[in-house]
Amino acid sequence: MATEGETWTTVQNHDGVLSFDDDVDHPYGDEDEAALEAEVNGNWTPQEKALHEARLKAKAKRRVRKSSSRSESLSESLSGELADGDSHSPKGKVPVPNDRKSRTGKGRGLPKKGGAGGKGVWGAAGMVYEVEEPDVKDPNYDEIAQGDTVYATVVPELDERELEKTVNPIVQEYFEHGDTKEVQMLLKELNLGHHKYEFSSLAVSLSLEGKASHRELTSRLLRDLVGKELSESDMARAFDKILKELPDLMLDTPEAPQMLGQFIARAIADHALPLAFLDRYKGKVDCDHARAALDRAAVLLSMKREMVRLDNVWGVGGGLRPVKHLVKEMNFLLKEYLVSGEVKEAERCLRDLEVPHFHHELVYEAVVMVLESKGDTAVKMMCKLLQAFWKIGLITVDQMNRGFQRVYDELPEINLDVPHAHSIMESFTDLCYQESVITKQLRDSCPSRGRKRFVSEGDGGLIKN
């Protein structure tokens, strides 16, 4: 039975055994519970005993939770009393928006960092930072970098294979534009090292396989490089190497000894080689080809005792020569052809000029020579020459038409010196048309003399058609 002020509940399970409800505190103490457990254990089955032990453990856990919650409520009540008594404590204040003071109660109530610093800020105004000495224990400490270190771009030195691959495109491009200053700029960016002299030997070797204009450009390049990128000793070493390789160069260029002799003479005249270069080889040359090259250079220099530049050693240098000089060469070519009649020689001379864009001048000079000549020999020979150049494609349609058109435009002025210029021109254009040298349109555009002549009086004064 329950005493006054105490309540407890019993529940009968399905086996008819009484058990206490877990939600109600039992009136027995610990000793009574132990006695009751000892009394009942004798009549419980193992399953009932395990269930009873689990309920006891759950009840003990609930008691622990209740005791902890009671202690927390007690501490909160005590802190509330302290807050009411101390108005300066941060715990007792109401939080203010945008308040930068500490709310933890651990600070001194001052702004953070004294009002300086913050996100994206270096520090307070007027603050001067001292130079910090590097820490030896720093993992990024570099002992070499702490001294007076000078950083510079280092270009690796080119070996022989890389040198040839690098220099060949530079020289080939120079043959197209002819600007020596650009070559100097490119050489400054390269580290040729002790192979610097090989640039000159490679340039000369490439020009030997090219045209006369390429050799002229190479001579100018050697002249401009001496004293800037190359020295006279470097140039002498380059020609020494070419003389040793002369037998191999002759396999591709049979005229290599004569051309090399002209290179040496031109370089000495341009002060690119020392004057004593030829004297070093006197009586010391065993190769016949090298001896022929040196003899060629000595002969050319003996012809120019005043040491003027041998500008014409490579002939006419294409478009690099003045127009007056080209016109003079073409006149000489045509006059020599009228004397010899050799078409092949005239073709070779015209190709050596290397001015395909100026071939209309040859057509113009040939037609003018026909108008100023006497007899039919010049007419037939010039027609044969123009026909030969037309068939092999040396003179194009545009160049042919332009040359004839220039004569058509100047025919009135030519007629002042050659009275029969119109009639000669008509007969020459007809012959060229028959030989398929010019087109029908070009022949029909030939100007005719516009003078009307009257017949005799017996014809009734009619105009002759």
Coordinates of C-alpha atoms in Angstrom, one line a residue:
M1 CA 0.0 0.0 0.0
A2 CA 1.0 3.6 -0.6
T3 CA 1.5 6.0 2.3
E4 CA 0.0 9.5 2.4
G5 CA 1.7 11.8 -0.1
E6 CA 3.1 9.0 -2.1
T7 CA 1.7 7.4 -5.3
W8 CA 2.9 4.4 -7.2
T9 CA 1.4 2.3 -9.9
T10 CA 1.6 -1.4 -10.6
V11 CA 1.0 -3.0 -14.0
Q12 CA 0.3 -6.6 -14.6
N13 CA 2.0 -8.0 -17.6
H14 CA 0.7 -10.8 -19.8
D15 CA 2.2 -13.5 -17.6
G16 CA 0.4 -12.1 -14.6
V17 CA 3.5 -10.7 -12.9
L18 CA 3.3 -7.3 -11.3
S19 CA 5.8 -4.7 -12.4
F20 CA 6.4 -1.0 -11.6
D21 CA 5.6 1.7 -14.2
D22 CA 8.8 3.6 -15.4
D23 CA 7.2 7.0 -15.5
V24 CA 6.4 7.0 -11.8
D25 CA 9.0 7.3 -9.0
H26 CA 8.9 4.3 -6.7
P27 CA 8.4 4.8 -3.0
Y28 CA 11.0 2.2 -2.1
G29 CA 14.6 3.2 -1.4
D30 CA 17.6 1.5 -2.7
E31 CA 17.7 -1.1 0.0
D32 CA 14.0 -2.0 -0.5
E33 CA 14.5 -2.3 -4.2
A34 CA 17.4 -4.6 -3.7
A35 CA 15.3 -6.7 -1.3
L36 CA 12.4 -6.8 -3.7
E37 CA 14.8 -7.8 -6.5
A38 CA 16.2 -10.6 -4.4
E39 CA 12.7 -11.8 -3.6
V40 CA 11.4 -11.7 -7.1
N41 CA 14.5 -13.1 -8.8
G42 CA 13.8 -16.4 -7.6
N43 CA 10.4 -16.5 -9.5
W44 CA 11.5 -14.6 -12.8
T45 CA 12.5 -16.2 -16.0
P46 CA 15.8 -15.1 -17.7
Q47 CA 13.9 -12.9 -20.2
E48 CA 12.0 -11.1 -17.5
K49 CA 15.2 -10.6 -15.6
A50 CA 17.0 -9.0 -18.6
L51 CA 14.0 -6.7 -19.2
H52 CA 14.1 -5.6 -15.6
E53 CA 17.8 -4.8 -15.7
A54 CA 17.4 -2.7 -18.9
R55 CA 14.6 -0.7 -17.3
L56 CA 16.8 0.0 -14.2
K57 CA 19.6 1.3 -16.5
A58 CA 17.2 3.6 -18.4
K59 CA 15.9 5.0 -15.1
A60 CA 19.4 5.8 -13.9
K61 CA 20.1 7.7 -17.1
R62 CA 17.0 9.8 -16.7
R63 CA 18.1 10.8 -13.2
V64 CA 21.4 12.0 -14.5
R65 CA 19.8 14.2 -17.1
K66 CA 17.4 15.7 -14.6
S67 CA 20.3 16.6 -12.2
S68 CA 22.3 18.3 -15.1
S69 CA 19.3 20.4 -16.2
R70 CA 18.7 21.6 -12.7
S71 CA 22.4 22.7 -12.3
E72 CA 22.2 24.7 -15.5
S73 CA 19.0 26.5 -14.5
L74 CA 20.6 27.4 -11.2
S75 CA 23.7 28.9 -12.9
E76 CA 21.6 31.0 -15.2
S77 CA 19.6 32.4 -12.2
L78 CA 22.8 33.3 -10.5
S79 CA 24.3 35.0 -13.5
G80 CA 21.0 37.0 -13.9
E81 CA 21.4 38.3 -10.4
L82 CA 25.0 39.3 -11.0
A83 CA 24.0 41.2 -14.2
D84 CA 21.4 43.2 -12.4
G85 CA 23.9 44.2 -9.8
D86 CA 26.8 45.2 -12.2
S87 CA 25.7 47.5 -15.0
H88 CA 29.2 47.7 -16.6
S89 CA 29.4 44.0 -17.5
P90 CA 29.1 43.2 -21.2
K91 CA 26.7 40.4 -20.4
G92 CA 24.2 42.8 -19.1
K93 CA 24.1 45.2 -22.1
V94 CA 21.8 45.0 -25.0
P95 CA 23.8 44.3 -28.3
V96 CA 24.0 47.4 -30.5
P97 CA 24.1 47.0 -34.3
N98 CA 27.5 47.7 -36.0
D99 CA 29.2 47.8 -32.6
R100 CA 32.9 47.0 -33.1
K101 CA 33.6 46.5 -29.4
S102 CA 34.2 43.0 -28.0
R103 CA 31.1 41.2 -26.7
T104 CA 32.9 38.4 -25.1
G105 CA 33.9 40.3 -22.0
K106 CA 37.6 39.5 -22.6
G107 CA 38.7 42.7 -24.2
R108 CA 39.4 46.2 -22.8
G109 CA 36.5 47.8 -24.6
L110 CA 38.8 49.5 -27.2
P111 CA 38.4 49.3 -31.0
K112 CA 40.2 46.6 -32.8
K113 CA 43.8 47.4 -33.8
G114 CA 43.5 50.9 -32.5
G115 CA 41.3 52.0 -35.4
A116 CA 43.9 51.0 -38.1
G117 CA 44.2 48.1 -40.4
G118 CA 41.4 45.9 -41.4
K119 CA 40.5 44.2 -44.7
G120 CA 42.5 45.7 -47.6
V121 CA 44.2 48.3 -45.4
W122 CA 48.0 48.6 -44.9
G123 CA 47.8 50.4 -41.6
A124 CA 47.3 53.7 -39.9
A125 CA 48.0 56.9 -41.7
G126 CA 51.6 58.0 -41.4
M127 CA 52.8 54.6 -40.3
V128 CA 56.3 53.9 -41.5
Y129 CA 57.4 50.3 -41.9
E130 CA 61.0 49.5 -41.2
V131 CA 63.0 47.1 -43.5
E132 CA 62.9 43.7 -42.1
E133 CA 66.1 41.7 -42.0
P134 CA 65.7 38.3 -43.7
D135 CA 65.5 35.4 -41.3
V136 CA 68.1 32.7 -41.8
K137 CA 65.7 30.1 -40.5
D138 CA 63.1 31.1 -43.2
P139 CA 62.5 28.2 -45.6
N140 CA 62.6 30.6 -48.5
Y141 CA 65.8 32.3 -47.4
D142 CA 68.3 32.6 -50.3
E143 CA 71.8 33.4 -49.3
I144 CA 72.9 34.3 -52.9
A145 CA 70.0 36.6 -53.5
Q146 CA 70.8 38.7 -50.4
G147 CA 73.9 40.2 -52.0
D148 CA 74.2 42.6 -54.9
T149 CA 72.8 40.3 -57.5
V150 CA 72.5 41.4 -61.2
Y151 CA 70.1 39.5 -63.3
A152 CA 70.7 39.2 -67.1
T153 CA 69.3 37.2 -70.0
V154 CA 71.8 34.5 -71.0
V155 CA 71.6 33.2 -74.6
P156 CA 73.2 29.8 -75.0
E157 CA 76.0 29.5 -77.5
L158 CA 75.1 27.9 -80.8
D159 CA 77.0 24.8 -82.0
E160 CA 77.9 24.0 -85.6
R161 CA 74.6 22.3 -86.5
E162 CA 72.4 24.9 -84.9
L163 CA 74.5 27.7 -86.4
E164 CA 73.9 26.4 -89.9
K165 CA 70.2 26.0 -89.4
T166 CA 69.9 29.5 -87.9
V167 CA 72.1 31.4 -90.4
N168 CA 70.8 29.9 -93.6
P169 CA 67.3 31.4 -93.3
I170 CA 68.8 34.8 -92.3
V171 CA 71.0 34.9 -95.4
Q172 CA 68.2 33.7 -97.8
E173 CA 65.9 36.3 -96.4
Y174 CA 68.6 38.9 -96.8
F175 CA 68.9 38.0 -100.5
E176 CA 65.2 39.1 -100.8
H177 CA 65.2 42.4 -98.9
G178 CA 68.9 43.5 -99.1
D179 CA 68.8 45.3 -95.7
T180 CA 72.2 44.9 -93.9
K181 CA 70.9 46.6 -90.8
E182 CA 68.3 43.9 -90.2
V183 CA 71.0 41.2 -90.5
Q184 CA 73.1 43.1 -87.9
M185 CA 70.1 43.3 -85.5
L186 CA 69.5 39.5 -85.9
L187 CA 73.1 38.7 -85.3
K188 CA 73.1 40.7 -82.0
E189 CA 70.4 38.4 -80.7
L190 CA 72.5 35.3 -81.3
N191 CA 75.4 34.0 -79.3
L192 CA 77.7 32.8 -82.0
G193 CA 80.7 32.5 -79.6
H194 CA 83.9 31.4 -81.2
H195 CA 82.0 30.3 -84.3
K196 CA 81.3 33.9 -85.3
Y197 CA 83.6 33.8 -88.3
E198 CA 81.5 30.9 -89.8
F199 CA 78.7 33.3 -90.6
S200 CA 80.8 34.9 -93.3
S201 CA 81.8 31.5 -94.8
L202 CA 78.2 30.3 -94.9
A203 CA 77.0 33.5 -96.6
V204 CA 79.7 33.2 -99.3
S205 CA 79.0 29.5 -99.9
L206 CA 75.3 30.2 -100.3
S207 CA 76.0 33.1 -102.7
L208 CA 78.2 30.9 -104.9
E209 CA 75.2 28.8 -105.7
G210 CA 73.0 31.8 -106.4
K211 CA 72.9 34.7 -108.8
A212 CA 75.3 37.5 -109.5
S213 CA 73.0 39.8 -107.6
H214 CA 73.3 37.5 -104.5
R215 CA 77.1 37.7 -104.7
E216 CA 76.9 41.5 -104.9
L217 CA 74.6 41.6 -101.8
T218 CA 77.0 39.3 -100.0
S219 CA 80.0 41.5 -100.7
R220 CA 78.0 44.5 -99.3
L221 CA 77.0 42.6 -96.3
L222 CA 80.6 41.6 -95.5
R223 CA 81.7 45.2 -95.9
D224 CA 79.0 46.5 -93.5
L225 CA 79.6 43.8 -90.8
V226 CA 83.3 44.4 -90.4
G227 CA 84.0 46.7 -87.5
K228 CA 80.5 46.1 -86.0
E229 CA 79.7 42.4 -85.6
L230 CA 82.8 40.9 -87.2
S231 CA 86.5 41.8 -87.2
E232 CA 89.1 41.6 -90.0
S233 CA 90.6 38.5 -88.2
D234 CA 87.1 36.8 -88.3
M235 CA 86.8 37.6 -92.0
A236 CA 90.3 36.2 -92.7
R237 CA 89.4 33.0 -90.8
A238 CA 86.2 32.7 -92.8
F239 CA 88.1 32.9 -96.2
D240 CA 90.7 30.5 -94.9
K241 CA 88.0 28.0 -94.3
I242 CA 86.4 28.6 -97.7
L243 CA 89.8 28.0 -99.4
K244 CA 90.1 24.7 -97.7
E245 CA 86.6 23.7 -98.7
L246 CA 87.0 24.8 -102.3
P247 CA 87.3 21.3 -103.8
D248 CA 83.9 20.4 -102.3
L249 CA 82.3 23.6 -103.5
M250 CA 83.4 23.0 -107.0
L251 CA 81.2 19.9 -107.1
D252 CA 78.1 22.2 -107.2
T253 CA 79.8 25.3 -108.7
P254 CA 82.6 24.6 -111.1
E255 CA 83.4 28.3 -111.3
A256 CA 84.0 28.6 -107.6
P257 CA 87.7 29.4 -107.8
Q258 CA 87.2 32.4 -110.0
M259 CA 84.2 33.6 -107.9
L260 CA 86.1 33.2 -104.7
G261 CA 89.0 35.2 -106.1
Q262 CA 86.6 38.0 -106.9
F263 CA 85.2 37.8 -103.4
I264 CA 88.7 38.2 -101.9
A265 CA 89.6 41.1 -104.2
R266 CA 86.3 42.9 -103.4
A267 CA 86.7 42.3 -99.7
I268 CA 90.3 43.7 -99.7
A269 CA 89.1 46.7 -101.7
D270 CA 86.3 47.3 -99.2
H271 CA 88.8 47.0 -96.3
A272 CA 87.0 43.9 -95.0
L273 CA 90.1 41.9 -95.3
P274 CA 93.6 43.0 -94.3
L275 CA 96.0 43.9 -97.1
A276 CA 98.5 41.2 -96.1
F277 CA 95.9 38.4 -96.6
L278 CA 97.4 37.4 -100.0
D279 CA 100.9 37.7 -98.9
R280 CA 100.4 35.0 -96.3
Y281 CA 99.7 32.4 -99.0
K282 CA 102.6 33.2 -101.3
G283 CA 104.5 30.0 -101.9
K284 CA 102.5 28.1 -99.3
V285 CA 99.5 26.8 -101.3
D286 CA 99.4 23.2 -102.5
C287 CA 95.8 23.1 -103.8
D288 CA 95.6 24.1 -107.5
H289 CA 92.0 25.4 -107.0
A290 CA 93.0 27.6 -104.1
R291 CA 96.0 28.9 -106.1
A292 CA 93.7 29.8 -109.0
A293 CA 91.4 31.8 -106.6
L294 CA 94.3 33.7 -105.1
D295 CA 95.8 34.4 -108.5
R296 CA 92.4 35.8 -109.7
A297 CA 92.3 38.1 -106.7
A298 CA 95.8 39.3 -107.2
V299 CA 95.1 40.1 -110.9
L300 CA 92.0 42.1 -110.0
L301 CA 93.8 44.1 -107.3
S302 CA 96.7 44.8 -109.7
M303 CA 94.2 46.4 -112.1
K304 CA 92.9 48.6 -109.4
R305 CA 96.1 50.0 -107.9
E306 CA 94.2 53.0 -106.5
M307 CA 92.2 50.6 -104.3
V308 CA 88.9 51.9 -105.3
R309 CA 85.9 49.6 -104.8
L310 CA 85.4 47.0 -107.4
D311 CA 81.7 47.8 -107.8
N312 CA 81.5 46.0 -111.2
V313 CA 83.2 42.8 -110.2
W314 CA 79.9 41.0 -110.2
G315 CA 78.5 42.8 -113.3
V316 CA 75.2 44.5 -113.2
G317 CA 73.4 43.9 -110.0
G318 CA 69.8 43.8 -111.2
G319 CA 67.4 46.4 -109.8
L320 CA 70.1 47.6 -107.5
R321 CA 71.7 49.5 -110.4
P322 CA 70.5 52.9 -111.7
V323 CA 68.1 53.0 -114.6
K324 CA 70.6 54.9 -116.8
H325 CA 73.1 52.1 -116.3
L326 CA 70.5 49.4 -117.3
V327 CA 69.6 51.4 -120.4
K328 CA 73.2 51.6 -121.4
E329 CA 73.7 47.9 -120.9
M330 CA 70.7 47.0 -123.0
N331 CA 71.8 49.3 -125.8
F332 CA 75.2 47.6 -125.8
L333 CA 73.5 44.2 -125.9
L334 CA 71.5 45.1 -129.0
K335 CA 74.4 46.6 -130.8
E336 CA 76.6 43.6 -130.1
Y337 CA 73.7 41.3 -131.4
L338 CA 73.5 43.3 -134.6
V339 CA 77.2 42.7 -135.2
S340 CA 77.4 39.0 -134.1
G341 CA 73.9 37.8 -134.7
E342 CA 74.1 35.3 -131.8
V343 CA 70.8 35.0 -130.1
K344 CA 72.1 32.7 -127.3
E345 CA 74.7 35.3 -126.2
A346 CA 72.0 38.1 -126.2
E347 CA 69.8 35.8 -124.1
R348 CA 72.5 35.2 -121.6
C349 CA 73.4 38.9 -121.3
L350 CA 69.7 39.7 -120.8
R351 CA 69.3 37.1 -118.1
D352 CA 72.4 38.3 -116.3
L353 CA 70.8 41.7 -115.9
E354 CA 68.2 40.2 -113.7
V355 CA 65.6 42.8 -114.4
P356 CA 62.5 41.0 -115.8
H357 CA 60.3 44.0 -114.9
F358 CA 62.5 46.2 -117.1
H359 CA 62.4 44.1 -120.3
H360 CA 60.0 46.6 -121.9
E361 CA 63.1 48.9 -122.2
L362 CA 64.8 46.3 -124.4
V363 CA 61.7 46.1 -126.7
Y364 CA 61.6 49.9 -126.9
E365 CA 65.3 50.3 -127.7
A366 CA 65.1 47.5 -130.4
V367 CA 62.1 49.2 -132.2
V368 CA 63.9 52.6 -132.1
M369 CA 67.0 51.0 -133.6
V370 CA 64.9 49.6 -136.4
L371 CA 63.4 53.0 -137.1
E372 CA 66.9 54.7 -137.1
S373 CA 68.6 51.9 -139.2
K374 CA 69.1 51.8 -142.9
G375 CA 68.1 48.8 -145.0
D376 CA 66.1 45.7 -144.1
T377 CA 68.8 43.8 -142.2
A378 CA 68.1 45.4 -138.9
V379 CA 64.4 44.9 -139.3
K380 CA 64.7 41.2 -139.9
M381 CA 67.3 40.6 -137.2
M382 CA 65.3 42.5 -134.5
C383 CA 62.2 40.6 -135.4
K384 CA 64.1 37.4 -135.1
L385 CA 65.5 38.4 -131.7
L386 CA 62.1 39.4 -130.3
Q387 CA 60.5 36.2 -131.7
A388 CA 63.2 34.1 -129.9
F389 CA 62.7 35.9 -126.6
W390 CA 58.9 35.6 -127.0
K391 CA 59.0 31.8 -127.6
I392 CA 61.2 31.0 -124.6
G393 CA 59.1 33.3 -122.4
L394 CA 61.9 35.7 -121.5
I395 CA 59.8 38.6 -122.6
T396 CA 56.1 38.5 -121.5
V397 CA 53.1 39.8 -123.3
D398 CA 52.8 42.8 -120.9
Q399 CA 56.4 43.8 -121.5
M400 CA 56.1 43.4 -125.3
N401 CA 53.0 45.5 -125.4
R402 CA 54.4 48.2 -123.2
G403 CA 57.6 48.5 -125.2
F404 CA 55.6 48.9 -128.5
Q405 CA 53.1 51.3 -126.9
R406 CA 56.0 53.6 -125.7
V407 CA 57.2 53.8 -129.3
Y408 CA 53.7 54.6 -130.5
D409 CA 53.4 57.5 -128.0
E410 CA 56.8 59.0 -129.0
L411 CA 56.4 58.4 -132.8
P412 CA 55.6 62.1 -133.6
E413 CA 58.9 63.2 -131.9
I414 CA 60.8 60.4 -133.6
N415 CA 59.4 61.4 -136.9
L416 CA 61.2 64.8 -136.6
D417 CA 64.5 63.0 -136.9
V418 CA 63.4 60.1 -139.1
P419 CA 60.9 61.4 -141.8
H420 CA 59.9 57.9 -142.8
A421 CA 59.3 56.6 -139.3
H422 CA 55.5 56.0 -139.8
S423 CA 56.0 53.8 -142.9
I424 CA 58.9 51.9 -141.3
M425 CA 56.8 51.4 -138.2
E426 CA 53.8 50.0 -140.1
S427 CA 56.0 47.5 -142.1
F428 CA 57.8 46.4 -138.9
T429 CA 54.5 45.8 -137.0
D430 CA 53.1 43.8 -139.9
L431 CA 56.2 41.6 -140.0
C432 CA 56.1 41.1 -136.2
Y433 CA 52.4 40.2 -136.4
Q434 CA 53.2 37.6 -139.2
E435 CA 55.9 36.1 -137.0
S436 CA 53.5 35.9 -134.0
V437 CA 55.5 38.4 -132.0
I438 CA 52.7 40.8 -131.3
T439 CA 48.9 40.5 -131.2
K440 CA 46.5 41.8 -133.8
Q441 CA 45.1 44.4 -131.5
L442 CA 48.6 45.8 -130.9
R443 CA 49.2 45.9 -134.7
D444 CA 46.0 47.7 -135.4
S445 CA 46.7 50.3 -132.7
C446 CA 49.9 51.4 -134.6
P447 CA 49.4 55.1 -135.6
S448 CA 49.4 56.0 -139.3
R449 CA 50.3 59.3 -140.8
G450 CA 47.1 61.4 -141.2
R451 CA 48.1 63.5 -144.2
K452 CA 45.7 63.6 -147.2
R453 CA 47.1 63.9 -150.7
F454 CA 45.3 65.1 -153.8
V455 CA 45.7 63.3 -157.2
S456 CA 46.5 65.1 -160.5
E457 CA 44.1 67.6 -162.0
G458 CA 42.9 65.1 -164.6
D459 CA 41.2 63.0 -161.9
G460 CA 38.8 65.8 -161.1
G461 CA 40.3 66.8 -157.8
L462 CA 39.1 63.7 -156.0
I463 CA 40.8 62.6 -152.8
K464 CA 42.9 59.4 -153.1
N465 CA 41.6 56.6 -150.9

